[in-house]
Amino acid sequence: AQSVTQLGSHVSVSEGALVLLRCNYSSSVPPYLFWYVQYPNQGLQLLLKYTSAATLVKGINGFEAEFKKSETSFHLTKPSAHMSDAAEYFCAVSVVTYKYIFGTGTRLKVLA
Amino acid sequence: DAGVTQSPTHLIKTRGQHVTLRCSPISGHKSVSWYQQVLGQGPQFIFQYYEKEERGRGNFPDRFSARQFPNYSSELNVNALLLGDSALYLCASSLGPTGGQNTIYFGEGSWLTVV
């Protein structure tokens, strides 16, 4: 069975500091991995996705994530946080089935 | 192009009532999925429809049902509402069957409050 674990339900960083949001997955077959962002009272917006073409994936708004098979991880990073990055971030895994499995989310707070 | 559109955006229902939520996928998308997001949690899969056929069902009771119409729009129906059904209901569409590398695109959701 596939699953996703997001470490840290809340993360706070200072504006301009590195953002690191952690995601570990469990899958018996090569997974497809996604990061979505959800702003208050909105739906989910795709940030980036891993589909085995490259282990380092670049997404929108300066975010990127690196797939590490040996660590079963797909952590999301951004070199310099901006106030507008404050939101909830969800990691998701999908295999050749009909659904995505989402983590419980990490709420990012950016401090001025 | 319009994204995934959902209606209504907010609604309040009483326990025991029935609710219908509607979703129009992105133009050209043939797959629609429904997710429930309870406050403070990640989205949980309810249904997926592709080419008007149910392709998958999550771990939800039979009170939940859905269908997809010839124009690929979809309805989610919930009968005998319980307080625990209060959540954000998200619709997502994709070009092909959901799963694997097919990206799903979400609507803004329908906020359901059961009192």
Coordinates of N, CA and C in Angstrom, one line a residue:
Chain A
A1 N 0.8 -1.2 0.0 CA 0.0 0.0 0.0 C 0.9 1.2 0.0
Q2 N 0.4 2.3 -0.6 CA 1.1 3.5 -0.7 C 0.7 4.4 0.5
S3 N 1.6 5.2 0.9 CA 1.3 6.2 1.9 C 2.3 7.4 1.8
V4 N 2.0 8.5 2.5 CA 2.8 9.6 2.5 C 2.8 10.2 4.0
T5 N 4.0 10.5 4.4 CA 4.2 11.1 5.7 C 4.8 12.5 5.6
Q6 N 4.2 13.5 6.1 CA 4.7 14.8 6.2 C 5.2 15.1 7.6
L7 N 6.4 15.4 7.8 CA 7.0 15.6 9.1 C 6.8 17.1 9.4
G8 N 6.2 17.4 10.5 CA 6.0 18.8 10.9 C 4.7 19.3 10.4
S9 N 3.7 19.5 11.2 CA 2.4 20.0 10.8 C 2.5 21.5 10.6
H10 N 3.4 22.1 11.4 CA 3.6 23.6 11.3 C 5.1 23.9 11.2
V11 N 5.4 24.7 10.2 CA 6.8 25.2 10.1 C 6.8 26.7 10.0
S12 N 7.7 27.3 10.7 CA 7.9 28.8 10.7 C 9.3 29.1 10.2
V13 N 9.4 30.1 9.3 CA 10.7 30.5 8.8 C 10.6 32.1 8.7
S14 N 11.8 32.7 8.7 CA 11.8 34.1 8.6 C 11.8 34.4 7.1
E15 N 11.3 35.6 6.7 CA 11.3 36.0 5.3 C 12.8 36.1 4.9
G16 N 13.0 35.5 3.7 CA 14.4 35.4 3.1 C 15.1 34.1 3.5
A17 N 14.6 33.4 4.5 CA 15.3 32.1 4.9 C 14.9 31.0 4.0
L18 N 15.7 29.9 4.2 CA 15.4 28.7 3.4 C 14.1 28.0 3.9
V19 N 13.3 27.6 2.9 CA 12.1 26.8 3.3 C 12.4 25.3 3.0
L20 N 12.2 24.4 4.0 CA 12.3 23.0 3.8 C 11.1 22.3 4.4
L21 N 10.3 21.7 3.5 CA 9.1 20.9 4.0 C 9.4 19.5 3.6
R22 N 9.2 18.6 4.6 CA 9.6 17.2 4.5 C 8.4 16.3 4.1
C23 N 8.8 15.4 3.2 CA 7.8 14.4 2.8 C 8.5 13.0 2.5
N24 N 8.0 12.0 3.2 CA 8.5 10.7 3.0 C 7.4 9.8 2.4
Y25 N 7.7 8.9 1.5 CA 6.6 8.1 0.9 C 6.9 6.6 1.1
S26 N 5.9 5.9 1.0 CA 6.0 4.4 1.0 C 5.3 3.9 -0.2
S27 N 6.0 3.1 -1.0 CA 5.4 2.6 -2.2 C 6.1 1.3 -2.6
S28 N 5.4 0.3 -3.0 CA 6.1 -0.9 -3.5 C 6.5 -0.9 -4.9
V29 N 6.0 0.1 -5.6 CA 6.4 0.3 -7.0 C 6.8 1.7 -7.2
P30 N 7.5 2.0 -8.3 CA 8.0 3.4 -8.5 C 6.8 4.4 -8.4
P31 N 6.9 5.4 -7.6 CA 5.8 6.3 -7.4 C 5.9 7.5 -8.3
Y32 N 4.7 8.1 -8.4 CA 4.7 9.5 -8.9 C 4.4 10.4 -7.7
L33 N 5.1 11.4 -7.6 CA 5.0 12.3 -6.4 C 4.6 13.7 -6.8
F34 N 3.9 14.3 -6.0 CA 3.4 15.7 -6.2 C 3.4 16.5 -5.0
W35 N 3.6 17.8 -5.2 CA 3.4 18.8 -4.1 C 2.3 19.8 -4.6
Y36 N 1.4 20.0 -3.7 CA 0.3 21.0 -3.9 C 0.3 22.0 -2.8
V37 N -0.1 23.2 -3.1 CA -0.2 24.3 -2.2 C -1.7 24.7 -2.1
Q38 N -2.1 25.0 -0.9 CA -3.5 25.5 -0.6 C -3.5 26.8 0.2
Y39 N -3.9 27.8 -0.4 CA -4.1 29.1 0.2 C -5.4 29.1 1.0
P40 N -5.5 29.9 2.0 CA -6.8 29.9 2.8 C -8.0 30.0 1.9
N41 N -8.9 29.2 2.2 CA -10.3 29.1 1.6 C -10.2 28.9 0.1
Q42 N -9.2 28.2 -0.4 CA -9.1 27.9 -1.8 C -8.8 26.4 -2.0
G43 N -8.9 26.0 -3.3 CA -8.6 24.7 -3.6 C -7.1 24.4 -3.6
L44 N -6.6 23.3 -4.1 CA -5.2 23.0 -4.2 C -4.7 23.3 -5.6
Q45 N -3.5 23.9 -5.5 CA -2.8 24.2 -6.8 C -1.5 23.4 -6.9
L46 N -1.2 22.9 -8.1 CA -0.1 22.1 -8.3 C 1.2 22.9 -8.3
L47 N 2.2 22.5 -7.4 CA 3.5 23.2 -7.4 C 4.5 22.5 -8.3
L48 N 4.5 21.2 -8.2 CA 5.5 20.4 -9.0 C 5.1 18.9 -8.9
K49 N 5.7 18.2 -9.9 CA 5.5 16.7 -9.8 C 6.7 16.0 -10.3
Y50 N 6.9 14.8 -9.7 CA 8.0 13.9 -10.1 C 7.4 12.7 -10.9
T51 N 8.0 12.5 -12.1 CA 7.5 11.4 -12.9 C 8.6 10.6 -13.4
S52 N 9.7 10.6 -12.8 CA 10.9 9.8 -13.0 C 11.8 10.3 -14.1
A53 N 11.5 11.4 -14.8 CA 12.3 12.0 -15.8 C 13.6 12.6 -15.2
A54 N 13.5 13.2 -14.1 CA 14.7 13.8 -13.4 C 14.4 13.8 -11.9
T55 N 15.5 13.6 -11.2 CA 15.3 13.5 -9.7 C 15.1 14.9 -9.1
L56 N 15.6 15.9 -9.7 CA 15.4 17.3 -9.2 C 14.3 17.9 -10.0
V57 N 13.3 18.3 -9.4 CA 12.1 18.8 -10.1 C 11.9 20.3 -9.7
K58 N 11.8 21.1 -10.7 CA 11.6 22.6 -10.4 C 10.1 22.8 -10.7
G59 N 9.5 23.7 -9.8 CA 8.1 24.0 -9.9 C 7.9 25.5 -10.0
I60 N 6.7 25.9 -9.7 CA 6.3 27.3 -9.8 C 6.8 28.0 -8.5
N61 N 6.8 29.3 -8.6 CA 7.1 30.2 -7.5 C 8.5 29.9 -6.8
G62 N 9.4 29.4 -7.6 CA 10.7 29.2 -7.1 C 10.9 27.9 -6.2
F63 N 9.9 27.1 -6.1 CA 10.0 25.8 -5.4 C 10.7 24.7 -6.2
E64 N 11.3 23.8 -5.5 CA 11.9 22.6 -6.1 C 11.9 21.5 -5.1
A65 N 11.9 20.3 -5.7 CA 12.0 19.1 -4.8 C 12.9 18.1 -5.4
E66 N 13.5 17.3 -4.6 CA 14.4 16.3 -5.0 C 13.9 14.9 -4.6
F67 N 13.8 14.0 -5.6 CA 13.4 12.6 -5.3 C 14.7 11.8 -4.9
K68 N 14.6 11.2 -3.7 CA 15.7 10.4 -3.2 C 15.2 9.0 -2.9
K69 N 15.4 8.1 -3.8 CA 14.9 6.7 -3.6 C 15.4 6.1 -2.4
S70 N 16.7 6.3 -2.2 CA 17.4 5.6 -1.0 C 16.8 6.0 0.3
E71 N 16.3 7.3 0.3 CA 15.7 7.8 1.6 C 14.2 7.8 1.5
T72 N 13.6 7.4 0.4 CA 12.2 7.4 0.2 C 11.6 8.8 0.5
S73 N 12.3 9.8 0.0 CA 11.9 11.2 0.4 C 11.7 12.0 -0.9
F74 N 10.9 13.1 -0.7 CA 10.6 14.0 -1.7 C 10.4 15.4 -1.1
H75 N 11.4 15.9 -0.5 CA 11.3 17.2 0.3 C 11.2 18.4 -0.6
L76 N 10.4 19.3 -0.2 CA 10.2 20.6 -0.9 C 11.1 21.7 -0.4
T77 N 11.7 22.4 -1.2 CA 12.6 23.5 -0.8 C 12.4 24.8 -1.6
K78 N 12.7 25.9 -1.0 CA 12.8 27.2 -1.7 C 13.9 28.0 -1.0
P79 N 14.8 28.5 -1.8 CA 16.0 29.2 -1.2 C 15.7 30.4 -0.3
S80 N 14.6 31.1 -0.6 CA 14.4 32.3 0.1 C 12.8 32.5 0.2
A81 N 12.4 32.4 1.5 CA 10.9 32.5 1.7 C 10.4 33.9 1.5
H82 N 9.2 34.0 1.0 CA 8.5 35.3 0.8 C 7.2 35.2 1.6
M83 N 6.8 36.4 2.0 CA 5.5 36.4 2.8 C 4.4 35.7 2.1
S84 N 4.4 35.8 0.8 CA 3.3 35.2 0.0 C 3.3 33.7 0.0
D85 N 4.4 33.1 0.5 CA 4.5 31.6 0.5 C 3.7 31.0 1.7
A86 N 3.2 31.9 2.6 CA 2.4 31.4 3.7 C 1.2 30.7 3.2
A87 N 1.1 29.4 3.5 CA 0.0 28.5 3.0 C 0.1 27.2 3.6
E88 N -0.7 26.2 3.2 CA -0.6 24.9 3.6 C -0.1 24.1 2.4
Y89 N 0.8 23.2 2.6 CA 1.5 22.4 1.6 C 1.2 20.9 1.8
F90 N 0.8 20.3 0.7 CA 0.5 18.9 0.7 C 1.3 18.1 -0.2
C91 N 1.9 17.0 0.2 CA 2.6 16.0 -0.6 C 1.6 14.9 -0.9
A92 N 1.7 14.4 -2.1 CA 0.8 13.3 -2.6 C 1.6 12.3 -3.4
V93 N 1.1 11.0 -3.3 CA 1.7 10.0 -4.1 C 0.6 9.3 -4.9
S94 N 1.0 8.9 -6.1 CA 0.1 8.2 -7.0 C 0.9 7.1 -7.7
V95 N 0.3 5.9 -7.8 CA 0.8 4.9 -8.6 C -0.2 4.6 -9.7
V96 N -0.1 3.5 -10.3 CA -1.0 3.2 -11.5 C -2.4 2.8 -10.9
T97 N -3.0 3.6 -10.2 CA -4.3 3.4 -9.7 C -5.2 4.6 -10.0
Y98 N -6.2 4.7 -9.3 CA -7.2 5.8 -9.7 C -7.2 6.9 -8.7
K99 N -6.3 7.0 -7.8 CA -6.4 8.0 -6.8 C -5.0 8.5 -6.4
Y100 N -5.0 9.7 -5.8 CA -3.9 10.3 -5.1 C -4.0 10.0 -3.6
I101 N -2.9 9.8 -3.0 CA -2.9 9.7 -1.5 C -2.2 10.9 -1.0
F102 N -2.8 11.7 -0.2 CA -2.3 12.9 0.3 C -1.7 12.8 1.8
G103 N -0.7 13.5 2.1 CA -0.3 13.6 3.4 C -1.2 14.6 4.2
T104 N -0.9 14.7 5.5 CA -1.8 15.5 6.4 C -1.5 17.0 6.3
G105 N -0.5 17.4 5.5 CA -0.2 18.8 5.3 C 0.8 19.4 6.2
T106 N 1.4 20.5 5.8 CA 2.3 21.3 6.6 C 1.9 22.7 6.4
R107 N 1.6 23.4 7.5 CA 1.3 24.8 7.4 C 2.5 25.6 7.5
L108 N 2.8 26.4 6.5 CA 4.0 27.3 6.5 C 3.7 28.7 6.9
K109 N 4.4 29.2 7.9 CA 4.3 30.5 8.4 C 5.5 31.3 8.1
V110 N 5.4 32.4 7.5 CA 6.6 33.2 7.2 C 6.6 34.5 8.0
L111 N 7.7 34.6 8.8 CA 7.8 35.7 9.8 C 8.5 36.9 9.2
A112 N 8.0 38.1 9.4 CA 8.6 39.3 8.8 C 9.9 39.7 9.6
Chain B
D1 N -8.7 29.8 -20.5 CA -9.6 28.7 -20.3 C -10.0 28.6 -18.9
A2 N -11.3 28.3 -18.6 CA -11.8 28.1 -17.3 C -11.2 26.9 -16.7
G3 N -10.9 27.0 -15.4 CA -10.5 25.8 -14.6 C -11.6 25.0 -14.2
V4 N -11.4 24.1 -13.2 CA -12.5 23.3 -12.7 C -13.4 24.2 -11.9
T5 N -14.7 24.1 -12.2 CA -15.6 25.0 -11.5 C -16.6 24.1 -10.6
Q6 N -16.8 24.6 -9.4 CA -17.7 23.8 -8.5 C -18.8 24.7 -8.0
S7 N -20.0 24.1 -7.7 CA -21.1 24.8 -7.1 C -21.9 23.9 -6.2
P8 N -22.5 24.4 -5.2 CA -22.3 25.8 -4.7 C -20.9 25.9 -4.0
T9 N -20.6 27.1 -3.6 CA -19.3 27.3 -3.0 C -19.4 27.1 -1.5
H10 N -20.6 27.5 -0.9 CA -20.9 27.3 0.5 C -22.3 26.8 0.6
L11 N -22.5 25.9 1.6 CA -23.9 25.6 1.9 C -24.0 25.0 3.3
I12 N -25.2 25.2 3.9 CA -25.4 24.7 5.2 C -26.6 23.8 5.1
K13 N -26.5 22.6 5.7 CA -27.6 21.6 5.7 C -27.8 21.1 7.1
T14 N -29.0 20.5 7.3 CA -29.3 19.9 8.6 C -29.1 18.4 8.5
R15 N -28.8 17.9 9.7 CA -28.6 16.4 9.8 C -29.8 15.7 9.2
G16 N -29.5 14.6 8.4 CA -30.5 13.8 7.8 C -30.9 14.3 6.4
Q17 N -30.5 15.5 6.0 CA -30.9 16.0 4.7 C -29.9 15.4 3.7
H18 N -30.2 15.7 2.4 CA -29.5 15.3 1.3 C -28.8 16.5 0.6
V19 N -27.6 16.3 0.0 CA -27.0 17.4 -0.7 C -26.4 16.9 -2.0
T20 N -26.4 17.8 -3.0 CA -25.9 17.5 -4.3 C -24.8 18.6 -4.6
L21 N -23.6 18.2 -4.9 CA -22.6 19.1 -5.3 C -22.2 18.9 -6.8
R22 N -21.9 20.0 -7.4 CA -21.7 19.9 -8.9 C -20.3 20.3 -9.3
C23 N -19.8 19.8 -10.4 CA -18.5 20.0 -10.8 C -18.4 20.0 -12.4
S24 N -17.8 21.0 -12.9 CA -17.5 21.0 -14.4 C -16.0 21.0 -14.5
P25 N -15.5 20.0 -15.3 CA -14.0 19.8 -15.4 C -13.5 20.8 -16.4
I26 N -12.2 20.9 -16.5 CA -11.5 21.7 -17.5 C -11.9 21.2 -18.8
S27 N -12.1 22.1 -19.8 CA -12.5 21.7 -21.1 C -11.5 20.7 -21.7
G28 N -12.0 19.6 -22.2 CA -11.2 18.5 -22.8 C -10.8 17.4 -21.8
H29 N -11.0 17.7 -20.5 CA -10.7 16.6 -19.5 C -11.9 15.7 -19.4
K30 N -11.6 14.4 -19.4 CA -12.6 13.4 -19.3 C -12.7 12.7 -18.0
S31 N -11.8 13.0 -17.1 CA -11.8 12.3 -15.8 C -12.2 13.3 -14.7
V32 N -13.0 12.9 -13.8 CA -13.4 13.7 -12.6 C -13.2 12.9 -11.4
S33 N -12.6 13.5 -10.4 CA -12.4 12.8 -9.1 C -13.0 13.7 -8.0
W34 N -13.4 13.1 -6.9 CA -14.0 13.8 -5.8 C -13.1 13.5 -4.5
Y35 N -12.8 14.5 -3.8 CA -12.1 14.4 -2.5 C -12.8 15.1 -1.4
Q36 N -12.7 14.5 -0.2 CA -13.2 15.2 1.0 C -12.1 15.7 1.8
Q37 N -12.1 17.0 2.2 CA -11.0 17.5 3.1 C -11.7 18.0 4.4
V38 N -11.5 17.3 5.4 CA -11.9 17.7 6.7 C -10.9 18.7 7.3
L39 N -11.4 19.7 8.0 CA -10.5 20.7 8.5 C -9.3 20.2 9.2
G40 N -8.1 20.7 8.8 CA -6.9 20.2 9.4 C -6.3 19.0 8.9
Q41 N -6.9 18.4 7.8 CA -6.4 17.1 7.3 C -6.2 17.3 5.8
G42 N -5.5 16.3 5.2 CA -5.3 16.2 3.8 C -6.6 15.7 3.1
P43 N -6.7 15.9 1.8 CA -7.9 15.4 1.0 C -7.9 13.9 1.0
Q44 N -9.1 13.4 1.2 CA -9.3 11.9 1.1 C -10.1 11.6 -0.1
F45 N -9.7 10.6 -0.8 CA -10.3 10.2 -2.1 C -11.7 9.6 -1.9
I46 N -12.7 10.1 -2.7 CA -14.0 9.5 -2.6 C -14.4 8.7 -3.8
F47 N -14.3 9.3 -5.0 CA -14.7 8.7 -6.3 C -13.8 9.2 -7.4
Q48 N -13.6 8.3 -8.4 CA -13.1 8.8 -9.7 C -14.0 8.3 -10.8
Y49 N -14.3 9.1 -11.8 CA -15.1 8.8 -12.9 C -14.2 9.1 -14.2
Y50 N -14.3 8.2 -15.1 CA -13.6 8.4 -16.4 C -14.5 7.9 -17.5
E51 N -14.7 8.8 -18.5 CA -15.6 8.4 -19.6 C -16.9 7.9 -19.0
K52 N -17.4 8.5 -18.0 CA -18.8 8.3 -17.5 C -18.9 7.0 -16.7
E53 N -17.8 6.3 -16.5 CA -17.8 5.1 -15.7 C -17.0 5.3 -14.4
E54 N -17.5 4.7 -13.3 CA -16.8 4.7 -12.0 C -15.5 3.9 -12.2
R55 N -14.4 4.5 -11.9 CA -13.1 3.8 -11.9 C -12.6 3.5 -10.6
G56 N -13.1 4.1 -9.6 CA -12.6 3.8 -8.2 C -13.4 4.5 -7.2
R57 N -13.4 3.9 -6.0 CA -14.2 4.4 -4.9 C -13.3 4.3 -3.6
G58 N -13.4 5.3 -2.9 CA -12.6 5.3 -1.6 C -13.4 4.7 -0.5
N59 N -12.9 4.8 0.7 CA -13.5 4.1 1.9 C -14.6 5.0 2.5
F60 N -15.7 5.2 1.7 CA -16.8 6.0 2.2 C -18.1 5.2 2.1
P61 N -19.0 5.5 3.0 CA -20.2 4.7 3.1 C -21.1 4.9 1.8
D62 N -22.1 4.0 1.7 CA -23.0 4.0 0.5 C -23.8 5.3 0.5
R63 N -23.8 6.1 1.5 CA -24.6 7.3 1.5 C -24.0 8.3 0.5
F64 N -22.7 8.0 0.1 CA -22.1 8.9 -0.9 C -22.2 8.2 -2.3
S65 N -22.6 9.0 -3.2 CA -22.7 8.5 -4.6 C -22.3 9.6 -5.6
A66 N -22.0 9.2 -6.8 CA -21.7 10.2 -7.8 C -22.0 9.7 -9.2
R67 N -22.0 10.6 -10.1 CA -22.2 10.2 -11.5 C -21.5 11.2 -12.4
Q68 N -21.2 10.8 -13.6 CA -20.6 11.7 -14.6 C -21.6 11.7 -15.8
F69 N -21.7 12.9 -16.3 CA -22.7 13.1 -17.4 C -22.0 13.1 -18.8
P70 N -22.7 13.0 -19.9 CA -22.1 12.9 -21.2 C -21.2 14.1 -21.5
N71 N -21.4 15.3 -20.9 CA -20.5 16.4 -21.1 C -19.3 16.4 -20.1
Y72 N -19.2 15.3 -19.4 CA -18.1 15.1 -18.4 C -18.2 15.8 -17.1
S73 N -19.3 16.6 -17.0 CA -19.5 17.2 -15.6 C -19.9 16.1 -14.7
S74 N -19.9 16.4 -13.4 CA -20.2 15.4 -12.4 C -21.0 16.0 -11.2
E75 N -21.7 15.1 -10.6 CA -22.4 15.4 -9.3 C -21.9 14.4 -8.2
L76 N -21.8 15.0 -7.0 CA -21.6 14.1 -5.9 C -22.8 14.3 -5.0
N77 N -23.4 13.2 -4.6 CA -24.6 13.2 -3.8 C -24.3 12.5 -2.4
V78 N -24.8 13.2 -1.4 CA -24.6 12.6 0.0 C -26.0 12.6 0.6
N79 N -26.4 11.4 1.0 CA -27.7 11.2 1.7 C -27.5 11.1 3.2
A80 N -28.6 11.4 3.9 CA -28.7 11.2 5.4 C -27.5 11.9 6.0
L81 N -27.3 13.1 5.8 CA -26.1 13.9 6.3 C -25.9 13.7 7.8
L82 N -24.6 13.6 8.1 CA -24.2 13.5 9.5 C -23.3 14.7 9.8
L83 N -23.2 15.0 11.1 CA -22.3 16.2 11.4 C -20.9 16.0 10.9
G84 N -20.4 14.8 10.9 CA -19.1 14.4 10.4 C -18.9 14.6 8.9
D85 N -19.9 14.9 8.2 CA -19.8 15.1 6.8 C -19.4 16.5 6.5
S86 N -19.4 17.4 7.5 CA -19.0 18.8 7.3 C -17.5 18.8 6.9
A87 N -17.3 19.4 5.7 CA -15.9 19.4 5.1 C -15.9 20.2 3.9
L88 N -14.7 20.4 3.3 CA -14.6 21.0 2.0 C -14.5 19.8 1.0
Y89 N -15.4 19.9 0.0 CA -15.5 18.8 -1.0 C -14.8 19.4 -2.3
L90 N -13.8 18.7 -2.7 CA -13.0 19.1 -3.8 C -13.2 18.2 -5.0
C91 N -13.4 18.9 -6.1 CA -13.5 18.2 -7.4 C -12.2 18.4 -8.2
A92 N -11.7 17.4 -8.8 CA -10.5 17.5 -9.6 C -10.7 16.9 -11.0
S93 N -10.1 17.4 -12.0 CA -10.2 16.8 -13.3 C -8.8 16.5 -13.9
S94 N -8.8 15.6 -14.8 CA -7.5 15.3 -15.5 C -7.9 14.8 -17.0
L95 N -6.9 14.9 -17.8 CA -7.1 14.5 -19.2 C -7.5 13.0 -19.3
G96 N -6.7 12.2 -18.7 CA -7.0 10.8 -18.8 C -7.3 10.2 -17.4
P97 N -7.4 8.9 -17.3 CA -7.7 8.4 -16.0 C -6.7 8.9 -14.9
T98 N -7.3 9.2 -13.7 CA -6.4 9.6 -12.7 C -5.5 8.5 -12.2
G99 N -4.3 8.8 -11.9 CA -3.4 7.8 -11.4 C -2.1 7.9 -12.2
G100 N -1.0 7.4 -11.7 CA 0.2 7.5 -12.4 C 0.6 8.9 -12.5
Q101 N 1.1 9.3 -13.7 CA 1.7 10.6 -13.8 C 0.6 11.6 -14.3
N102 N -0.6 11.2 -14.5 CA -1.7 12.1 -14.9 C -1.9 13.1 -13.8
T103 N -1.7 14.4 -14.1 CA -1.9 15.4 -13.1 C -3.4 15.7 -12.9
I104 N -3.8 15.9 -11.7 CA -5.2 16.3 -11.5 C -5.2 17.8 -11.0
Y105 N -6.2 18.5 -11.5 CA -6.3 19.9 -11.3 C -7.6 20.2 -10.4
F106 N -7.4 20.9 -9.3 CA -8.5 21.0 -8.4 C -9.3 22.3 -8.6
G107 N -10.6 22.2 -8.3 CA -11.5 23.4 -8.2 C -11.3 24.0 -6.8
E108 N -12.1 25.1 -6.6 CA -12.0 25.8 -5.3 C -12.7 25.1 -4.2
G109 N -13.6 24.1 -4.6 CA -14.2 23.4 -3.5 C -15.6 23.9 -3.1
S110 N -16.4 23.0 -2.5 CA -17.7 23.4 -1.9 C -17.6 23.1 -0.4
W111 N -17.8 24.2 0.3 CA -17.8 24.1 1.8 C -19.2 23.6 2.2
L112 N -19.2 22.4 2.9 CA -20.5 21.9 3.4 C -20.4 21.9 4.9
T113 N -21.4 22.6 5.5 CA -21.6 22.6 7.0 C -22.9 21.9 7.3
V114 N -22.8 20.9 8.2 CA -24.0 20.1 8.6 C -24.2 20.5 10.0
V115 N -25.5 21.0 10.3 CA -25.8 21.4 11.7 C -26.9 20.5 12.2

